CSV table of C-alpha atoms and ligand atoms in Angstrom, one decimal:
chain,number,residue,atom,x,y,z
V,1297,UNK,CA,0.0,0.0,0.0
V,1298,UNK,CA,1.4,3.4,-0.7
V,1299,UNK,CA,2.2,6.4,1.5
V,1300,UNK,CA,-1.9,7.5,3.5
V,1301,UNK,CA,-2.7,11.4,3.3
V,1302,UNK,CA,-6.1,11.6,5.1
V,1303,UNK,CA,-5.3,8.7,7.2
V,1304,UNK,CA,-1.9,8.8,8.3
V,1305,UNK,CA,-2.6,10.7,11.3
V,1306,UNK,CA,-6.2,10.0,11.6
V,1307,UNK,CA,-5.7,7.9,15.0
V,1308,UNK,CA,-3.9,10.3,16.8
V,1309,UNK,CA,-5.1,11.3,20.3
V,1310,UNK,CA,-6.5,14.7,20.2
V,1311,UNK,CA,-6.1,15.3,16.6
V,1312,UNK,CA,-9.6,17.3,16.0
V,1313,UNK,CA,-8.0,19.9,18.0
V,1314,UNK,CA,-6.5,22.9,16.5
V,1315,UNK,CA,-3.4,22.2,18.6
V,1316,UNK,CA,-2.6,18.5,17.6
V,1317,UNK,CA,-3.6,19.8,13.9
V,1318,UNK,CA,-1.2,22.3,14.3
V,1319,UNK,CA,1.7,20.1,15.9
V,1320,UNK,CA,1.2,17.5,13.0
V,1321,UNK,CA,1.6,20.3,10.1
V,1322,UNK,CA,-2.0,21.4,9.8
V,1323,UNK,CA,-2.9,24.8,8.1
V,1324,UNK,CA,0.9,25.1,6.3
V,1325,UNK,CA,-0.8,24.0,3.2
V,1326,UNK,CA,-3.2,26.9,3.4
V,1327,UNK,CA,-0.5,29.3,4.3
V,1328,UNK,CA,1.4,28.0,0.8
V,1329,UNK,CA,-2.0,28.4,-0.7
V,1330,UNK,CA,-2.8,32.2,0.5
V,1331,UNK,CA,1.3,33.0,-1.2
V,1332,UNK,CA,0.1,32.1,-4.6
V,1333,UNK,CA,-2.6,33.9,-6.3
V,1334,UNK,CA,-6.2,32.4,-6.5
V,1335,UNK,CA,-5.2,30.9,-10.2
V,1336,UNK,CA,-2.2,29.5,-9.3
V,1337,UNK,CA,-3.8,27.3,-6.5
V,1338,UNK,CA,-6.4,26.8,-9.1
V,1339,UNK,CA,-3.9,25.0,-11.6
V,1340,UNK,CA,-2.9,22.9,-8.7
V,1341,UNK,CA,-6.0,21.3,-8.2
V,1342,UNK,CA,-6.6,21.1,-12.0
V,1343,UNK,CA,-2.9,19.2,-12.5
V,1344,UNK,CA,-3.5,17.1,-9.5
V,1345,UNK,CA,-6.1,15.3,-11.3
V,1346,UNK,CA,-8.4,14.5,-8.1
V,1347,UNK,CA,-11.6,13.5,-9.2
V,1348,UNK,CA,-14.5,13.9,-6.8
V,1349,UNK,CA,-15.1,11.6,-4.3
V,1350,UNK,CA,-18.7,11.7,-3.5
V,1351,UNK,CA,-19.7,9.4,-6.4
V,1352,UNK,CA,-19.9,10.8,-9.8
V,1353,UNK,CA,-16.0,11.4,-9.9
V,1354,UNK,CA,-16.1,14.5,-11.7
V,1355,UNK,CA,-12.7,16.6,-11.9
V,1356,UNK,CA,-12.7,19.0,-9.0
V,1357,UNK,CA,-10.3,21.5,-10.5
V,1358,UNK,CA,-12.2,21.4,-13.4
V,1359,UNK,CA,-15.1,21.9,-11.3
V,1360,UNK,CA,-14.0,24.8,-9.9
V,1361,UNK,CA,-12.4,26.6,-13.2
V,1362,UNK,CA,-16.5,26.2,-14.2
V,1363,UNK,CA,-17.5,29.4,-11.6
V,1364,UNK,CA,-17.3,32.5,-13.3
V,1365,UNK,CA,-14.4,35.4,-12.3
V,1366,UNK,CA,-16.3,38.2,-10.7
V,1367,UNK,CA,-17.7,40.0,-7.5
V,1368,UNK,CA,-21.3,38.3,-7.9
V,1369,UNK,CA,-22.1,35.9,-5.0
V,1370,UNK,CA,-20.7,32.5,-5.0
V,1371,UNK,CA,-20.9,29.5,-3.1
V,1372,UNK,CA,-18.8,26.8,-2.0
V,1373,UNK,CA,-20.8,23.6,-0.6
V,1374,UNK,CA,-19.6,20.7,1.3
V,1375,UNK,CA,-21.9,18.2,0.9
V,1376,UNK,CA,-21.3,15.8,4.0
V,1377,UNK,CA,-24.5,13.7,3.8
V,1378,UNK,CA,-23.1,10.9,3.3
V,1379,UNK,CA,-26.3,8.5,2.8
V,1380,UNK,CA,-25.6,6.5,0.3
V,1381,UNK,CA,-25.3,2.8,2.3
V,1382,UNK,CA,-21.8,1.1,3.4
V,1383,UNK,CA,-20.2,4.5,3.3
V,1384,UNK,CA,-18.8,5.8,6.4
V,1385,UNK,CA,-15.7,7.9,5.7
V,1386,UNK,CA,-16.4,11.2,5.6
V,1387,UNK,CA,-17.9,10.6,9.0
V,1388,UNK,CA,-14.2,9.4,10.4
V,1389,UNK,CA,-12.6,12.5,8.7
V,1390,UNK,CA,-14.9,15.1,10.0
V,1391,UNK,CA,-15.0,12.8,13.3
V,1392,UNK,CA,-11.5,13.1,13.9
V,1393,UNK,CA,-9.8,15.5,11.6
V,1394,UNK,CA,-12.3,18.0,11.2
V,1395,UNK,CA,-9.7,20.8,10.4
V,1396,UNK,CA,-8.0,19.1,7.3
V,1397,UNK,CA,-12.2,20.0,5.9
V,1398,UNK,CA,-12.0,23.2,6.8
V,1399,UNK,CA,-8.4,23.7,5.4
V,1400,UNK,CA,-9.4,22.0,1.8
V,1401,UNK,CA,-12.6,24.1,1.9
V,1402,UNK,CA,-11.1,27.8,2.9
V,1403,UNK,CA,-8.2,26.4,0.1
V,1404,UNK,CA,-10.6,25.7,-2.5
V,1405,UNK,CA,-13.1,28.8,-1.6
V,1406,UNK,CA,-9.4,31.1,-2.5
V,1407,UNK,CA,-9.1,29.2,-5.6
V,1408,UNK,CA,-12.8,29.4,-7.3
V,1409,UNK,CA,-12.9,33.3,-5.3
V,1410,UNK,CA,-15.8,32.1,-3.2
V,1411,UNK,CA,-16.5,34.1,0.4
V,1412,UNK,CA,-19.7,32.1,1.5
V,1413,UNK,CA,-19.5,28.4,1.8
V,1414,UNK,CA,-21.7,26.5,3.7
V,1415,UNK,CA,-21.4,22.1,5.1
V,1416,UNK,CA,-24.8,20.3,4.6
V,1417,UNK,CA,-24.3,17.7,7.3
V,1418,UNK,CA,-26.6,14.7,7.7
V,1419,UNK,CA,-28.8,14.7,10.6
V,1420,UNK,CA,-27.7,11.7,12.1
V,1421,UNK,CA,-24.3,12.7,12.4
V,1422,UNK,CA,-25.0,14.1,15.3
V,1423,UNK,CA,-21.7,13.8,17.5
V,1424,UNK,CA,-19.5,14.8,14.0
V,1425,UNK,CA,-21.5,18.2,13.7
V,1426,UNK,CA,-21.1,19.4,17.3
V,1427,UNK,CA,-16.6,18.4,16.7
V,1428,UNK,CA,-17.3,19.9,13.3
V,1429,UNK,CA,-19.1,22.9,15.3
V,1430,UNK,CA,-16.2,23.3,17.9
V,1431,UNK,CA,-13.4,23.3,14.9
V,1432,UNK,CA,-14.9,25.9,13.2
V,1433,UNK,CA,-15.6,27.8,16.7
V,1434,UNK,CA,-11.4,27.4,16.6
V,1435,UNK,CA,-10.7,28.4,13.1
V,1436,UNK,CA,-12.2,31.6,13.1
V,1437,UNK,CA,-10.5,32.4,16.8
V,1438,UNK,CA,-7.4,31.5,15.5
V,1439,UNK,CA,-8.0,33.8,12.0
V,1440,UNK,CA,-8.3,30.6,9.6
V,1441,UNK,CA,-11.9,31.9,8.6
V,1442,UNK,CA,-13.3,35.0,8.9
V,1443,UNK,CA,-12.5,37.7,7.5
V,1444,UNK,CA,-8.7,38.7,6.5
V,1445,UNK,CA,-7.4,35.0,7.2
V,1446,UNK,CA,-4.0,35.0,7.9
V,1447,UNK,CA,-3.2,38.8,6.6
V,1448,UNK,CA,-4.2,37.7,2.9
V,1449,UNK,CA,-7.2,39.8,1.7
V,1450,UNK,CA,-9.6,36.7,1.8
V,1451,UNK,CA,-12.4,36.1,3.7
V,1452,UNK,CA,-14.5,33.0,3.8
V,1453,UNK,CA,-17.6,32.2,6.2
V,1454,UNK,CA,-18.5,28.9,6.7
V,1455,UNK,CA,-22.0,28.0,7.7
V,1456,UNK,CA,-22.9,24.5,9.2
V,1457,UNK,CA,-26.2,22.9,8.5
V,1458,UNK,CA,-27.7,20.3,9.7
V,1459,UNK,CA,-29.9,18.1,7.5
V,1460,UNK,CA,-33.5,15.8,8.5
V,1461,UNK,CA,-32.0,12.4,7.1
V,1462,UNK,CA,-32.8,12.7,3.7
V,1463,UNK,CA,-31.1,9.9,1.1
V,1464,UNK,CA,-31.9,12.5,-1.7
V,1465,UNK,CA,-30.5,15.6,-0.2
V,1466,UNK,CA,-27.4,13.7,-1.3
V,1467,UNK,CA,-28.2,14.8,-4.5
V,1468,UNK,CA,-26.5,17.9,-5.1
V,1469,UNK,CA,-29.6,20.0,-6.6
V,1470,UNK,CA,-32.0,18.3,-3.9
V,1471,UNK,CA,-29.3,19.7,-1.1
V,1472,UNK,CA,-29.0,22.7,-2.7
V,1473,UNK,CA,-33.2,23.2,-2.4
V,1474,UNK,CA,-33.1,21.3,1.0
V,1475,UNK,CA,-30.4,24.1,2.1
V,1476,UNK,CA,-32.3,27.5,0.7
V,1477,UNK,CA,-35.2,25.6,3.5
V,1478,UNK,CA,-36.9,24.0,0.9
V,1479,UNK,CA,-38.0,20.1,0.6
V,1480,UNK,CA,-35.3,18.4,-0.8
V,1481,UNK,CA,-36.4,18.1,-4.3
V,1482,UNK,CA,-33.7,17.2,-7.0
V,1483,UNK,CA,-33.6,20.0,-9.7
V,1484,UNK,CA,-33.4,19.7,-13.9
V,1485,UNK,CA,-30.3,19.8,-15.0
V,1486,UNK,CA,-28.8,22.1,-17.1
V,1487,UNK,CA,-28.6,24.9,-15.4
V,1488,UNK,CA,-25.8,23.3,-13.5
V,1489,UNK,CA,-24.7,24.4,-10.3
V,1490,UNK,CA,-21.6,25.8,-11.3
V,1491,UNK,CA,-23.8,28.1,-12.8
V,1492,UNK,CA,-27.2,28.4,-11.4
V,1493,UNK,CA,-26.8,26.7,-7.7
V,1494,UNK,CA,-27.5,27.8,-4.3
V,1495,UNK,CA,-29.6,31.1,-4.3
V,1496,UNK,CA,-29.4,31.2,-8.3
V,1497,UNK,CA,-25.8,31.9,-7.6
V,1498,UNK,CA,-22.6,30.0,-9.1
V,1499,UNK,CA,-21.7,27.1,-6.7
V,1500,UNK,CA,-19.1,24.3,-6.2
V,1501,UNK,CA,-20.7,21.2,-4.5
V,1502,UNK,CA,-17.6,19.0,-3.2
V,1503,UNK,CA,-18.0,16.1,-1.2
V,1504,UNK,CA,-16.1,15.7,2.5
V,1505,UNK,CA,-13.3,13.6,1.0
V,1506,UNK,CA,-12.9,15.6,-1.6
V,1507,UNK,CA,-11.8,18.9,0.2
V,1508,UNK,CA,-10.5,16.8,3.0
V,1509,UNK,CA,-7.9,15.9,-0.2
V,1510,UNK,CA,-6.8,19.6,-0.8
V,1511,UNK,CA,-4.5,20.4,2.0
V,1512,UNK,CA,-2.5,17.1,0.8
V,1513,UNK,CA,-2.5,18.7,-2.7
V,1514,UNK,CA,-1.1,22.1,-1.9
V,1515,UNK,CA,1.6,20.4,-0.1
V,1516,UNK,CA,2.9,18.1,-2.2
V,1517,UNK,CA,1.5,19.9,-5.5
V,1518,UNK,CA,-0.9,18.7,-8.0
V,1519,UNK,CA,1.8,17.0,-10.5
V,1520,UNK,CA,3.1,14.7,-7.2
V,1521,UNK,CA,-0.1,14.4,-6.8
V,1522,UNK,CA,-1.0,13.0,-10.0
V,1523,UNK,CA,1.8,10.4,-9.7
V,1524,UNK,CA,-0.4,8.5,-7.4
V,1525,UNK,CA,-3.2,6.1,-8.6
V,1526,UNK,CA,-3.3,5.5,-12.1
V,1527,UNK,CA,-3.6,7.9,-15.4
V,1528,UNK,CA,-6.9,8.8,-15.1
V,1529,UNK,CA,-7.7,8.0,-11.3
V,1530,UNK,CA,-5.1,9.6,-9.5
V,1531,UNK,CA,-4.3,9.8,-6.0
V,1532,UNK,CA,-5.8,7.6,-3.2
V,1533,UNK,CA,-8.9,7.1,-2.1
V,1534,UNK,CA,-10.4,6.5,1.5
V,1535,UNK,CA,-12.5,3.1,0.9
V,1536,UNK,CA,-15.0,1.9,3.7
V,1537,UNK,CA,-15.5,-2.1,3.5
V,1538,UNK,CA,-17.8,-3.6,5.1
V,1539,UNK,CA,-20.6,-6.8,5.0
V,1540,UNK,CA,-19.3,-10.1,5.2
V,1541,UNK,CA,-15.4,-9.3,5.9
V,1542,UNK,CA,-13.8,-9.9,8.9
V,1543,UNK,CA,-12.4,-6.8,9.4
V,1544,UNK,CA,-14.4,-3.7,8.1
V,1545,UNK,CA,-13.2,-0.6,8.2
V,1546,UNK,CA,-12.1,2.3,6.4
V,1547,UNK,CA,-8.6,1.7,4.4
V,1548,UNK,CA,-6.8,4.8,2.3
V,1549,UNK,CA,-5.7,2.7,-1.0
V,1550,UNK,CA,-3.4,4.1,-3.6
V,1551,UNK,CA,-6.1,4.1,-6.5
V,1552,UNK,CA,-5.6,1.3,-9.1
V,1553,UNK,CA,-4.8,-1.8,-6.7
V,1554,UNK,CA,-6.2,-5.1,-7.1
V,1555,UNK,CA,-9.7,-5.1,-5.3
V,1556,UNK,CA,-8.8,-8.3,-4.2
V,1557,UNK,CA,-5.7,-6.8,-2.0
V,1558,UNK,CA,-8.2,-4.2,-0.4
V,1559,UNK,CA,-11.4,-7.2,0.4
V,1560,UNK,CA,-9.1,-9.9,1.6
V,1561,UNK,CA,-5.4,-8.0,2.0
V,1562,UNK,CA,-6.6,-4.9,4.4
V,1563,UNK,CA,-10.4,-5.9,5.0
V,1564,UNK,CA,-9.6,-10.3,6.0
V,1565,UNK,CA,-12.0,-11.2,3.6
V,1566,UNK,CA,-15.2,-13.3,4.6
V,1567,UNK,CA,-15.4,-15.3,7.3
V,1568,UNK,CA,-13.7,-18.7,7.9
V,1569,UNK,CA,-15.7,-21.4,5.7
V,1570,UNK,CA,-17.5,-19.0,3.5
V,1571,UNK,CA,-16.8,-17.8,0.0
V,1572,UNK,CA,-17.7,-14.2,-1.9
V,1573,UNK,CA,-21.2,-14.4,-3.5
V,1574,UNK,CA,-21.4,-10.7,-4.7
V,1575,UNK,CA,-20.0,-7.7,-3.7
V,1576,UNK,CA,-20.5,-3.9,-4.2
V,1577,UNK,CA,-17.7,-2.0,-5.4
V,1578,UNK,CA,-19.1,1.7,-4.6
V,1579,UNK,CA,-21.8,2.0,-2.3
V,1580,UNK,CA,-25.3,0.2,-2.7
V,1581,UNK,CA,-25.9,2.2,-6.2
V,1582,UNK,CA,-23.4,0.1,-7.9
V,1583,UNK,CA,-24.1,-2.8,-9.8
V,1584,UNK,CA,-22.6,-6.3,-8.3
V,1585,UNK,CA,-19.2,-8.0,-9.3
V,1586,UNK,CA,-18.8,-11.5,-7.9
V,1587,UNK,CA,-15.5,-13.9,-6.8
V,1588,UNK,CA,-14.3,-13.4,-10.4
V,1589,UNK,CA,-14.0,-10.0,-10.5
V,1590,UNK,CA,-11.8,-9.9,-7.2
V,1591,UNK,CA,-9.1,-8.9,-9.5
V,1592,UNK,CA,-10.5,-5.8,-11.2
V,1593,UNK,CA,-8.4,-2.5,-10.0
V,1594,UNK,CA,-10.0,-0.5,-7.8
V,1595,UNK,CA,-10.4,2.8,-10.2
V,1596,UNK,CA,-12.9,4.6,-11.6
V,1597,UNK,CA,-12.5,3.6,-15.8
V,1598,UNK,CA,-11.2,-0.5,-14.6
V,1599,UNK,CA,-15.1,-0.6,-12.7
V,1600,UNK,CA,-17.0,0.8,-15.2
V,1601,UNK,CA,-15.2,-1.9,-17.7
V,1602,UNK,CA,-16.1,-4.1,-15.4
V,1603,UNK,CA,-19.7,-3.5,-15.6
V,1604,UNK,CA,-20.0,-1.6,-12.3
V,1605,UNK,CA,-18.2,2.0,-10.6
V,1606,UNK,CA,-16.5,3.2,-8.2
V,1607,UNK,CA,-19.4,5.4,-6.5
V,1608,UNK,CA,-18.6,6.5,-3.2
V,1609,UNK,CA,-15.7,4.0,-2.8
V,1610,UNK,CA,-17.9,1.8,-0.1
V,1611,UNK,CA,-16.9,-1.8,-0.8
V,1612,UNK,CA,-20.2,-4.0,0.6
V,1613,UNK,CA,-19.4,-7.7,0.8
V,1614,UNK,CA,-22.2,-10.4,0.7
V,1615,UNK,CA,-21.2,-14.0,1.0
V,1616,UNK,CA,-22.6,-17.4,0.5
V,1617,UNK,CA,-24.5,-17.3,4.1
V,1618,UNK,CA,-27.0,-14.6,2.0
V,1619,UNK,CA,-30.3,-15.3,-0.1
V,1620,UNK,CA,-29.5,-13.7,-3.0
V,1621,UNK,CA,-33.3,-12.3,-2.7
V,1622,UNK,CA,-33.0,-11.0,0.4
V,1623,UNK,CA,-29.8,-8.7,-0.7
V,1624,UNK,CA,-32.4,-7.2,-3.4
V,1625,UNK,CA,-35.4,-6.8,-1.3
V,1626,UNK,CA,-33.1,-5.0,1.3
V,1627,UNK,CA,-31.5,-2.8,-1.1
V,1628,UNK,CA,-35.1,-2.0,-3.5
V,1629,UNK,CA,-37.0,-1.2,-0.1
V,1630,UNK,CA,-34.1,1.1,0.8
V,1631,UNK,CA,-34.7,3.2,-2.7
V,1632,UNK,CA,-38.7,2.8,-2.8
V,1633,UNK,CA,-38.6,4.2,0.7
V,1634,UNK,CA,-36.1,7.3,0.0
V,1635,UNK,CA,-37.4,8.3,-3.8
V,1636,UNK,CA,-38.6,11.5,-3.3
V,1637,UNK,CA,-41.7,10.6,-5.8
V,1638,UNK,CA,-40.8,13.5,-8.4
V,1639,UNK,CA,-40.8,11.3,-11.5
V,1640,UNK,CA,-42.8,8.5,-12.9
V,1641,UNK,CA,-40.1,5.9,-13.4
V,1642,UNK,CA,-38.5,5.6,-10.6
V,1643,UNK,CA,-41.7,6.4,-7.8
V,1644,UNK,CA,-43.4,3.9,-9.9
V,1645,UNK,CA,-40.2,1.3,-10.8
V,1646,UNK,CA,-39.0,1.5,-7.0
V,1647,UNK,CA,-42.4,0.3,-6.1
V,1648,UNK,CA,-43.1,-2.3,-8.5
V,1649,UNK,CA,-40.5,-3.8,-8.2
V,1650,UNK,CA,-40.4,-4.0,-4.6
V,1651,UNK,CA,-44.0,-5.9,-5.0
V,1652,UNK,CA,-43.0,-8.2,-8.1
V,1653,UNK,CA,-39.9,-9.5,-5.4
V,1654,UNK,CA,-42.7,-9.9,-2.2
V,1655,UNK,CA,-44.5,-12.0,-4.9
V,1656,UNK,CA,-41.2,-14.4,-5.3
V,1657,UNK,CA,-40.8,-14.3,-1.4
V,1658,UNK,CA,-44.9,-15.2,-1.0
V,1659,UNK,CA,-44.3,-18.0,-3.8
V,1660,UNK,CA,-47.2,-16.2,-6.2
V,1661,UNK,CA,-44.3,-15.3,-8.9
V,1662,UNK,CA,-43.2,-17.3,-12.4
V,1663,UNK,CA,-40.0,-17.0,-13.7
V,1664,UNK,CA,-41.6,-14.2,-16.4
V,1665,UNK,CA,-41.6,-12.0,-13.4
V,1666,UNK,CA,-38.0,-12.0,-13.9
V,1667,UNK,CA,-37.9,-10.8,-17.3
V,1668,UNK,CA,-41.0,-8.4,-16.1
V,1669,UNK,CA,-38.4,-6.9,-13.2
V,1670,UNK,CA,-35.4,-6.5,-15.6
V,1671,UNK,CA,-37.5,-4.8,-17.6
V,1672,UNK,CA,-38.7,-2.5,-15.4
V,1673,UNK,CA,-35.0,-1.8,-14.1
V,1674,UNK,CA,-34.3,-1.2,-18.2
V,1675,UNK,CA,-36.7,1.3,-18.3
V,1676,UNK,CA,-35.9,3.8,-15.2
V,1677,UNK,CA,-32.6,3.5,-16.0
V,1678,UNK,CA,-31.8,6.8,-18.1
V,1679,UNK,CA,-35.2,8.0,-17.4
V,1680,UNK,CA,-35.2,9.6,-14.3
V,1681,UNK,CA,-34.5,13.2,-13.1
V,1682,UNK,CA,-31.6,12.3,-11.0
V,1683,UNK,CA,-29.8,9.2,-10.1
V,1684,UNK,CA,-32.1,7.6,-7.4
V,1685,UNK,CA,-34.1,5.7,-10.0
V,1686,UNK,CA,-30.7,3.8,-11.5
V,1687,UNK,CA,-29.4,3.7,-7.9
V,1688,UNK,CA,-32.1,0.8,-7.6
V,1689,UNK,CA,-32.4,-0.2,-10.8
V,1690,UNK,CA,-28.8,-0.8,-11.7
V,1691,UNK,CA,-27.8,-3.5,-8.9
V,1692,UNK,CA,-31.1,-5.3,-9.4
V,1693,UNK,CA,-30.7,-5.6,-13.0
V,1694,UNK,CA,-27.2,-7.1,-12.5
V,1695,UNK,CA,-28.6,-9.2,-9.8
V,1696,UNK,CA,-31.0,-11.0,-12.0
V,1697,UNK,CA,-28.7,-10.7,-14.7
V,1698,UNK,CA,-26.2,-12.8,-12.4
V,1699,UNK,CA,-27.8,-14.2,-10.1
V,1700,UNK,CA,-30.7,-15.5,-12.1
V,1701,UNK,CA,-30.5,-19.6,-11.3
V,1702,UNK,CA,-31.2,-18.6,-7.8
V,1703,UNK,CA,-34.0,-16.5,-8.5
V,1704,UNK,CA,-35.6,-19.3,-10.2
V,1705,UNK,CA,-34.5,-21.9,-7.7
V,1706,UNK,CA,-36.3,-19.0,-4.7
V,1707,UNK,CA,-39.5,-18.8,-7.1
V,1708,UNK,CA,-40.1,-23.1,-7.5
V,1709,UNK,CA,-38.7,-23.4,-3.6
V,1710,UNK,CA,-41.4,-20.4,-2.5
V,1711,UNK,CA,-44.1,-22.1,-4.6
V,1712,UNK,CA,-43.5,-25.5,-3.3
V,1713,UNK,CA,-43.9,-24.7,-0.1
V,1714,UNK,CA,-47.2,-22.9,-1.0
V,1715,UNK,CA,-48.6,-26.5,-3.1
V,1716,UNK,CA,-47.5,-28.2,0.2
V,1717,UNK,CA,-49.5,-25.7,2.7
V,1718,UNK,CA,-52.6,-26.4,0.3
V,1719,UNK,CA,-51.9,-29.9,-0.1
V,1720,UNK,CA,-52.3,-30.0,3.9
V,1721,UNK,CA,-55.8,-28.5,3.7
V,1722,UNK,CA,-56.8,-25.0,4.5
V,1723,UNK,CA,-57.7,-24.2,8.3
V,1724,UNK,CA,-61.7,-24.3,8.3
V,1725,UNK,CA,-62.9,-20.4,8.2
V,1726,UNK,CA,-65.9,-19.7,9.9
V,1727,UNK,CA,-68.3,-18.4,7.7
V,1728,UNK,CA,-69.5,-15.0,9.2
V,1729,UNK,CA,-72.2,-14.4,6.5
V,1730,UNK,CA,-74.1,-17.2,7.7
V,1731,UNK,CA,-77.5,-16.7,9.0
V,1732,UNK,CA,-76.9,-17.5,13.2
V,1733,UNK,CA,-79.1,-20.9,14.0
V,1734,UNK,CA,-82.4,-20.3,14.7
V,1735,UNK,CA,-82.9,-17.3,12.5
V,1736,UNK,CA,-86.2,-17.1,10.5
C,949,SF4,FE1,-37.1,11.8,-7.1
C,949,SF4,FE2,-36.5,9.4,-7.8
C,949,SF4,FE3,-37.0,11.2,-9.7
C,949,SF4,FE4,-34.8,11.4,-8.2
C,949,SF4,S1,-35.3,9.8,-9.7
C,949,SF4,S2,-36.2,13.0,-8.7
C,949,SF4,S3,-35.5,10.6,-6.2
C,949,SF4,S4,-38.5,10.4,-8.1
């Protein structure tokens, strides 16, 4: 494994202090970033490659060169929701290193000329927003926010707010609304929010990770940088494992490494006696790979080869112990229960195909209902406003698509033991529309 930047000194006793954040080097990245102009930190990011972290991997320098120069009002956004399932590592960062966040975000507000930036935290995150709330409380005291930070001319406010537990307000757009105190509704897109984002104004939405990365960029620079990972995934990546390993975790992987070397190397792999059924490479959105693709690299072009992506970089083992059916009905409840009901295909798709896998469970389904469910999963995918609809339909799809022996075996088991239960006879009902005895 190569050289850890967000994790290296993540165990540290007292490191989401300003002092111990100090001691180990913090905030010298920012006072290299405030000696160079705003462009200059800009081409940094840009030449370091670092795509975004939160799931759609989208070039965060690139990103930022998007904002328009000018005094209009701008926004920076730190979307910390972190909902999507099996991810948990932007709640270690802010949980223990708060201040390399709030470094990477008053780095990258200087380099896309932002002065309002705001963290959309998830509700249940409760003991990370009050650290988050006391780092900031020691930022500005210590001239690290505010205005004037450090002598330079800039000034950034950061704002933290707490969200109600919302899987959509993950969604960039539907945070945005959920921020300006709306409900959390995705948006249309075009206008992006580079252009048209928080308050109509030009905003950069970067995940937790993501800005957590920064400070490691402005120290090392953006070409060193680069020389990590692999051409077109640079860098490392903070990957949380968990499922059926024996020891889950969050692990800071050089970006390109065998998957195998981060589910059985750093994470133990499954438990004694059991083997890899299916696995999720990124988060519960992604499609499944199974034992054969244990030697896929872990990067964002070798996973979409592969069939599946990278997503939020939450690795979510399922071994032989697990119905096949049960990981699907788990995983479609989650996304009928959490679409936000804008559009047709997916409040619809979520919801039928929750029903058409109770009717394999209850033994009333045919093999067709297969075909029936993949074609349901064809038709949201591409057809929704925002990615919740292919969050669901995606993994299914490949589920049956893999998976589909055991389907069929689940539907004949299911409607055996139904043939058996009538076979048995029916419990006598009383008849309640039956005259009582003695009536005329
Ligand atoms: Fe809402 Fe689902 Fe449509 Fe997204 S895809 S806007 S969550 S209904």
């Amino acid at each position: 494994m190569s050289d850890t930047l967000l994790l290296r000194d993540i165990d540290e006793p007292g490191l989401r202090t300003l002092a111990v954040y100090e001691q180990r080097g913090g905030y010298s990245a920012l006072r290299r970033a405030l000696a160079a102009s705003p462009q200059e930190v800009l081409s940094e990011l840009e030449a370091s490659g670092l795509r975004g972290r939160g799931g759609a991997g989208f070039q965060m320098g690139k990103k930022a060169s998007f904002l328009p120069h000018g005094s209009m009002e701008k926004y920076l956004v730190c979307n910390a929701d972190e909902s999507e399932p099996g991810t948990f590592k932007d709640r270690e960062l802010m949980q223990k290193s708060p201040h390399m966040l709030i470094e990477g975000m008053v780095i990258a507000a200087y380099a896309a000329e932002v002065h309002s930036s705001f963290i959309y935290i998830r509700g249940e995150y409760v003991l990370q927003a009050d650290v988050l709330e006391v780092a900031l409380a020691e930022a500005r005291e210590a001239g690290y926010l505010g205005e004037d930070i450090l002598g330079s001319g800039h000034s950034l406010s950061v704002v933290l707010h707490r969200g109600a537990g919302a899987y959509i307000c993950g969604e960039e757009t539907g945070l945005l609304d959920s921020l300006e105190g709306k409900r959390g509704n995705p948006r249309l897109k075009p206008p992006f929010p580079a252009n048209q984002g928080l308050y109509q104004g030009p905003t950069l939405i970067n995940n937790v990770e993501t800005l957590a990365t920064v400070p490691a960029i402005m120290q090392m620079g953006g070409a060193e940088f680069a020389k990590l990972g692999v051409e077109t995934s640079t860098g490392t990546k903070v990957v949380s494992v968990s499922g059926h390993v024996q020891r889950p975790g969050n692990y800071e992987i050089e970006l390109g490494i065998p998957s195998r070397e981060i589910i059985y190397g750093l994470a133990g792999g499954p438990p004694q006696g059991h083997a890899i059924k299916c696995w999720f490479p990124g988060g519960s959105s992604a499609p499944v790979l199974t034992a054969e693709d244990l030697d896929v690299p872990y990067d964002f072009e070798s996973m979409a080869k592969a069939g599946s992506m990278l997503g939020s970089g939450a690795i979510i083992v399922v071994d032989d112990s697990t119905p096949i059916l049960t990981v699907a009905m788990k995983l479609a409840r989650f996304y009928e229960h959490e679409s936000c009901g804008k559009c047709t295909p997916c409040r619809e798709g979520t919801n039928w195909t929750v029903k058409m896998l109770e009717r394999i469970e209850s033994g009333e389904a045919t093999p067709m209902d297969l075909d029936i469910m993949a074609s349901v999963c064809e038709h949201i995918i591409g057809n929704c406003l925002c990615v919740l609809g292919d969050a669901m339909a995606m993994p299914i799809g490949s589920m049956i698509e893999k998976f589909r022996s055991e389907f069929e075996a689940e539907i004949e088991a299911a409607r055996a033991r139904n043939e058996q239960v009538l076979a048995a006879g029916r419990p006598s009902v009383p008849n309640v529309l039956a005259p009582p005895p003695g009536a005329g």
